[in-house]
Amino acid sequence: MKATLVRPAPERVAERARQILTAVEADSEYDRLRTACAKYDEDWTSFMGYALVHEFDIAKDTEPLFPEAMRAMAIKSAVYEMTDGNEEAAEVPVAIPVDEMIHALAAQFTVLSRIQDRTGIKFVHATDCEAIGEWDHGDYTHQVYRAAWGPMNERYWFGKEETAKRREAVMAKYEPVGILDGGRRFVPGFATAS
């Protein structure tokens, strides 16, 4: 039986998340972090996250998606601090496209580590604690986000039911060309010389 997660009041987390984001944005390497994530376009292949965004274009969507990921990371960091380092509590549900940009952020390991060292803020991303596809309107993450920054960008933050519909549509397009299980299996593959 899984224990029930206890998280701080959304308003308290929102206040700390705003402070965290302000501190990170003020860091001398924040612009490098932002531009490095934008350059992650050729090294990153997303078969499920970005594909769920209507007419996604990395050249146009990176700039507005980056702040969404930073806000989600600030929420996670605030929960982590306020729960004495509870990774499971801090791994709040986020929309799948936002999670993809968080992966691009996490890939900037060196600069992110230096920012953590300078600010004292711990960034949290624990894949084994994620609830992929579970984010929904009105949930804890949504409450905190709204209290901290107001309305979410609905281009990237669409609910659980819409996520399921879009995943099904994307997989139906992928399967005829041999991309199966949302990109976790590929056929026919490549023959190798023996």
Short mmCIF file of C-alpha atoms in Angstrom, two decimals:
data_model
loop_
_atom_site.label_atom_id
_atom_site.label_comp_id
_atom_site.label_asym_id
_atom_site.label_seq_id
_atom_site.Cartn_x
_atom_site.Cartn_y
_atom_site.Cartn_z
CA MET A 1 0.00 0.00 0.00
CA LYS A 2 1.39 3.36 -1.07
CA ALA A 3 1.53 6.12 1.53
CA THR A 4 -0.52 9.25 0.90
CA LEU A 5 1.64 12.20 -0.08
CA VAL A 6 1.38 15.25 2.10
CA ARG A 7 2.37 18.49 0.43
CA PRO A 8 2.41 22.04 1.81
CA ALA A 9 -0.46 24.43 1.11
CA PRO A 10 -0.39 25.59 -2.53
CA GLU A 11 -0.21 29.27 -1.54
CA ARG A 12 2.92 28.70 0.58
CA VAL A 13 4.59 26.71 -2.20
CA ALA A 14 3.63 29.39 -4.74
CA GLU A 15 5.35 32.08 -2.69
CA ARG A 16 8.56 30.07 -2.40
CA ALA A 17 8.42 28.97 -6.06
CA ARG A 18 8.28 32.64 -7.14
CA GLN A 19 11.35 33.36 -4.98
CA ILE A 20 13.19 30.38 -6.44
CA LEU A 21 12.44 31.37 -10.03
CA THR A 22 13.53 34.96 -9.34
CA ALA A 23 16.83 33.73 -7.87
CA VAL A 24 17.52 31.40 -10.80
CA GLU A 25 16.62 34.06 -13.38
CA ALA A 26 19.05 36.46 -11.65
CA ASP A 27 21.92 33.97 -11.88
CA SER A 28 24.78 34.92 -14.20
CA GLU A 29 24.32 31.72 -16.26
CA TYR A 30 20.55 31.82 -16.61
CA ASP A 31 20.72 33.07 -20.20
CA ARG A 32 23.18 30.32 -21.03
CA LEU A 33 20.77 27.76 -19.56
CA ARG A 34 17.90 29.19 -21.61
CA THR A 35 19.83 29.29 -24.88
CA ALA A 36 21.35 25.83 -24.31
CA CYS A 37 17.85 24.37 -23.98
CA ALA A 38 16.85 26.07 -27.22
CA LYS A 39 19.84 24.46 -28.98
CA TYR A 40 18.76 21.03 -27.79
CA ASP A 41 16.69 20.71 -30.94
CA GLU A 42 19.04 18.52 -32.96
CA ASP A 43 20.08 16.23 -30.11
CA TRP A 44 16.67 15.50 -28.71
CA THR A 45 14.09 13.21 -30.24
CA SER A 46 10.69 13.22 -28.61
CA PHE A 47 8.17 10.72 -29.88
CA MET A 48 5.51 11.49 -27.32
CA GLY A 49 5.98 14.79 -25.44
CA TYR A 50 6.32 17.46 -28.08
CA ALA A 51 4.26 15.42 -30.54
CA LEU A 52 1.21 16.04 -28.35
CA VAL A 53 1.36 19.81 -29.00
CA HIS A 54 -0.78 20.88 -31.96
CA GLU A 55 1.54 21.67 -34.90
CA PHE A 56 4.62 21.72 -32.65
CA ASP A 57 7.61 23.53 -34.14
CA ILE A 58 10.80 23.52 -32.09
CA ALA A 59 11.90 26.79 -33.69
CA LYS A 60 8.74 28.53 -32.48
CA ASP A 61 7.80 26.58 -29.36
CA THR A 62 11.08 26.47 -27.44
CA GLU A 63 10.93 30.10 -26.30
CA PRO A 64 7.43 29.92 -24.76
CA LEU A 65 7.89 26.36 -23.45
CA PHE A 66 11.11 27.09 -21.54
CA PRO A 67 9.45 29.35 -18.92
CA GLU A 68 6.79 26.70 -18.35
CA ALA A 69 9.50 24.16 -17.52
CA MET A 70 11.28 26.65 -15.26
CA ARG A 71 8.07 27.35 -13.37
CA ALA A 72 7.42 23.62 -12.95
CA MET A 73 10.99 23.15 -11.69
CA ALA A 74 10.55 26.03 -9.24
CA ILE A 75 7.41 24.36 -7.88
CA LYS A 76 9.24 21.05 -7.52
CA SER A 77 12.17 22.74 -5.77
CA ALA A 78 9.85 24.57 -3.38
CA VAL A 79 8.01 21.36 -2.45
CA TYR A 80 11.36 19.58 -2.03
CA GLU A 81 12.57 22.26 0.40
CA MET A 82 9.31 22.40 2.31
CA THR A 83 9.09 18.62 2.76
CA ASP A 84 12.67 18.15 3.99
CA GLY A 85 13.89 16.64 0.74
CA ASN A 86 10.98 14.34 -0.09
CA GLU A 87 11.58 13.57 -3.78
CA GLU A 88 8.29 11.76 -4.17
CA ALA A 89 6.32 14.74 -2.88
CA ALA A 90 8.41 17.12 -5.00
CA GLU A 91 7.80 15.20 -8.20
CA VAL A 92 4.47 16.91 -8.81
CA PRO A 93 2.59 15.97 -11.98
CA VAL A 94 3.33 18.18 -14.99
CA ALA A 95 2.03 18.19 -18.54
CA ILE A 96 4.00 15.90 -20.84
CA PRO A 97 5.30 18.65 -23.17
CA VAL A 98 6.54 20.58 -20.12
CA ASP A 99 8.23 17.42 -18.84
CA GLU A 100 10.05 17.11 -22.18
CA MET A 101 11.49 20.60 -21.74
CA ILE A 102 12.47 19.66 -18.17
CA HIS A 103 14.51 16.83 -19.71
CA ALA A 104 16.27 19.40 -21.91
CA LEU A 105 16.97 21.43 -18.75
CA ALA A 106 18.32 18.42 -16.89
CA ALA A 107 20.61 17.69 -19.84
CA GLN A 108 22.36 21.00 -19.11
CA PHE A 109 23.86 19.27 -16.10
CA THR A 110 27.03 21.31 -15.66
CA VAL A 111 25.48 24.78 -15.87
CA LEU A 112 22.50 23.62 -13.78
CA SER A 113 24.90 22.29 -11.14
CA ARG A 114 26.73 25.62 -10.96
CA ILE A 115 23.43 27.49 -10.64
CA GLN A 116 22.43 25.14 -7.81
CA ASP A 117 25.77 25.74 -6.07
CA ARG A 118 25.48 29.53 -6.32
CA THR A 119 21.81 29.79 -5.35
CA GLY A 120 21.59 26.92 -2.86
CA ILE A 121 18.47 25.74 -4.70
CA LYS A 122 18.11 22.02 -5.42
CA PHE A 123 16.44 21.15 -8.70
CA VAL A 124 14.32 18.03 -8.59
CA HIS A 125 13.63 15.56 -11.36
CA ALA A 126 13.21 11.92 -10.38
CA THR A 127 11.95 9.77 -13.24
CA ASP A 128 11.16 6.89 -10.88
CA CYS A 129 8.72 9.16 -9.00
CA GLU A 130 7.02 10.77 -12.01
CA ALA A 131 3.33 10.43 -12.76
CA ILE A 132 3.46 10.70 -16.56
CA GLY A 133 0.19 11.80 -18.09
CA GLU A 134 -1.42 12.43 -14.69
CA TRP A 135 -1.36 16.23 -14.68
CA ASP A 136 -4.86 17.70 -14.79
CA HIS A 137 -6.69 20.96 -14.42
CA GLY A 138 -7.35 21.82 -10.78
CA ASP A 139 -4.72 19.45 -9.35
CA TYR A 140 -2.03 20.44 -6.83
CA THR A 141 0.44 21.60 -9.50
CA HIS A 142 -2.25 23.70 -11.16
CA GLN A 143 -3.23 25.29 -7.83
CA VAL A 144 0.36 26.22 -7.04
CA TYR A 145 1.07 27.51 -10.55
CA ARG A 146 -2.08 29.65 -10.60
CA ALA A 147 -1.27 31.12 -7.18
CA ALA A 148 2.30 31.91 -8.26
CA TRP A 149 1.93 33.09 -11.87
CA GLY A 150 -1.72 33.11 -12.88
CA PRO A 151 -3.12 31.23 -15.90
CA MET A 152 -1.10 28.47 -17.52
CA ASN A 153 -0.17 28.42 -21.19
CA GLU A 154 -2.85 26.03 -22.43
CA ARG A 155 -0.88 25.21 -25.56
CA TYR A 156 1.38 23.05 -23.35
CA TRP A 157 -0.75 22.45 -20.26
CA PHE A 158 -3.70 20.36 -21.46
CA GLY A 159 -5.44 17.98 -19.10
CA LYS A 160 -5.37 14.27 -18.51
CA GLU A 161 -8.28 13.39 -20.80
CA GLU A 162 -6.94 15.48 -23.69
CA THR A 163 -3.47 13.99 -23.16
CA ALA A 164 -4.88 10.47 -23.48
CA LYS A 165 -6.73 11.40 -26.70
CA ARG A 166 -3.64 13.00 -28.22
CA ARG A 167 -1.40 10.07 -27.23
CA GLU A 168 -3.80 7.67 -28.93
CA ALA A 169 -3.88 9.82 -32.10
CA VAL A 170 -0.09 10.11 -32.19
CA MET A 171 0.43 6.37 -31.74
CA ALA A 172 -2.08 5.62 -34.49
CA LYS A 173 0.04 7.73 -36.87
CA TYR A 174 3.34 6.21 -35.73
CA GLU A 175 2.42 2.53 -35.85
CA PRO A 176 2.04 2.25 -39.66
CA VAL A 177 5.65 3.46 -40.06
CA GLY A 178 6.99 1.06 -37.43
CA ILE A 179 7.22 3.35 -34.40
CA LEU A 180 5.54 1.36 -31.64
CA ASP A 181 4.68 1.96 -27.97
CA GLY A 182 5.14 5.71 -28.34
CA GLY A 183 8.69 5.34 -29.59
CA ARG A 184 9.87 2.60 -27.22
CA ARG A 185 10.02 -0.02 -30.01
CA PHE A 186 10.88 0.30 -33.68
CA VAL A 187 10.40 -2.10 -36.61
CA PRO A 188 11.56 -3.29 -39.01
CA GLY A 189 14.95 -2.05 -37.80
CA PHE A 190 18.18 -2.35 -39.74
CA ALA A 191 19.86 -5.49 -41.01
CA THR A 192 23.45 -5.89 -39.86
CA ALA A 193 26.20 -7.51 -41.88
CA SER A 194 27.36 -10.83 -40.47
#
